C-alpha positions in Angstrom: -4.4 -0.3 -0.3 -3.6 2.2 -3.1 -3.1 1.2 -6.8 -1.2 3.8 -8.7 -1.0 4.0 -12.5 2.1 5.8 -13.7 4.7 5.8 -16.4 8.3 4.7 -16.2 8.9 4.0 -12.6 11.5 1.7 -11.0 10.9 -0.5 -8.0 12.9 1.8 -5.8 11.0 4.9 -7.0 7.8 3.1 -6.4 8.8 2.3 -2.8 9.7 5.9 -2.2 6.4 7.0 -3.6 4.6 4.7 -1.2 6.6 6.0 1.7 5.5 9.6 0.8 1.9 8.2 1.3 2.9 6.7 4.7 2.8 3.2 3.2 5.1 0.6 1.7 5.1 -1.5 -1.5 2.5 -4.1 -0.5 2.7 -7.8 -0.1 -0.1 -10.3 -0.3 -0.9 -12.4 2.8 -3.1 -14.8 0.8 -3.9 -15.8 -2.7 -7.4 -14.3 -2.4 -5.9 -10.9 -1.5 -3.6 -11.1 -4.5 -6.4 -12.0 -6.9 -8.6 -9.3 -5.4 -5.9 -6.7 -6.1 -5.4 -7.9 -9.7 -9.1 -7.7 -10.3 -9.2 -4.1 -8.9 -6.5 -3.2 -11.3 -8.3 -4.7 -14.2 -11.6 -2.9 -13.3 -9.7 0.4 -12.7 -8.1 0.3 -16.1 -11.4 -0.8 -17.8 -13.2 2.2 -16.4 -10.6 4.9 -16.9 -9.8 6.2 -20.4 -6.6 7.9 -19.2 -5.5 4.7 -17.6 -6.1 2.8 -20.7 -3.8 5.1 -22.7 -1.0 4.6 -20.1 -1.5 0.8 -19.9 1.7 -0.5 -21.5 0.3 -3.7 -23.0 -2.8 -4.4 -25.0 -3.3 -7.6 -23.0 -2.6 -6.4 -19.5 -0.3 -4.6 -17.1 2.4 -5.1 -14.5 2.6 -3.4 -11.2 5.5 -3.4 -8.6 4.7 -5.1 -5.3 6.7 -5.4 -2.1 8.7 -8.5 -2.6 12.3 -9.1 -3.6 14.8 -11.9 -4.0 16.5 -12.8 -0.8 20.1 -11.4 -0.6 21.3 -14.9 0.4 19.9 -16.3 -2.9 22.4 -14.6 -5.2 22.6 -17.4 -7.8 20.0 -19.5 -9.6 18.9 -22.5 -7.5 21.0 -21.4 -4.5 18.0 -21.5 -2.3 16.2 -24.7 -3.1 12.7 -24.3 -4.5 12.8 -20.9 -6.4 9.0 -20.4 -6.1 9.0 -20.8 -2.3 12.4 -20.1 -0.9 14.1 -17.5 -3.0 11.8 -14.4 -2.6 10.4 -12.6 0.4 8.0 -9.9 1.2 9.7 -6.5 2.0 6.8 -4.6 3.5 7.7 -5.7 7.1 4.1 -7.0 7.7 3.4 -9.7 5.2 4.7 -13.2 6.0 4.7 -16.6 4.5 4.3 -17.6 0.9 0.5 -18.2 0.6 0.2 -14.9 -1.4 3.1 -15.8 -3.8 1.7 -17.6 -6.8 3.9 -17.3 -9.9 3.3 -17.3 -13.6 4.2 -20.5 -15.4 8.0 -20.7 -15.6 8.6 -18.0 -13.1 10.5 -16.9 -11.2 13.4 -17.5 -13.6 15.9 -15.0 -12.2 16.8 -14.1 -15.8 20.5 -13.4 -16.2 20.7 -13.4 -12.3 19.3 -9.9 -12.5 15.6 -10.1 -11.9 15.4 -9.5 -8.1 12.1 -7.6 -7.8 8.5 -8.7 -8.3 5.5 -7.5 -10.3 1.9 -8.7 -10.3 0.2 -9.1 -13.7 -3.3 -7.9 -14.4 -4.4 -9.3 -17.7 -7.4 -8.2 -19.8 -7.2 -11.2 -22.1 -4.9 -13.9 -20.7 -6.5 -15.3 -17.6 -3.6 -17.7 -17.2 -1.4 -14.7 -16.2 -4.0 -12.6 -14.3 -3.1 -12.1 -10.7 0.1 -14.0 -10.9 3.6 -12.8 -10.0 6.7 -12.5 -12.2 10.3 -11.5 -11.3 11.8 -8.5 -13.1 14.8 -6.2 -13.0 14.3 -3.6 -10.3 15.4 -0.8 -12.6 13.0 -1.8 -15.4 10.5 0.9 -16.4 9.5 -0.3 -19.9 6.8 -2.8 -19.1 5.7 -1.5 -15.8 2.3 0.3 -15.5 2.4 1.3 -11.8 2.8 0.1 -8.2 0.7 -0.9 -5.2 1.1 0.6 -1.8 -0.3 -0.8 1.4 -0.6 -0.1 5.1 -1.3 -2.3 8.1 -5.0 -2.8 8.9 -6.0 0.1 11.2 -3.3 2.5 10.0 -4.6 5.9 8.8 
């Protein structure tokens, strides 16, 4: 798994960057994997002065992951339980919803435009740390980077 800090990157550009590395925007098979990644982000930023300057928020950062709203869920509440049924992993390897744990009140599919997913890494607010949030795929303003992953055993 590779965590990349960058400035102003859309979800699609993040996916393309992962593909250049021979990977995909990653999903999380389990909650423990998701929390481990968030903790790695937190540590990486804490020990990297350049990363701290790029970190968009004083309280934490947001990184694109490999999940999106299902195309069949085009309106709010069109797919039952939004936290379980409306989003899916897009990396082609991750399955199920064990790794999807959302921030309070999320996903909210704001203005029916938030179709992509970020993970929050919080320095100060443990209530958000390691949790997911939906966001607009073209958003670059509050995004600090992206996470790429490969299947176990891939080089």
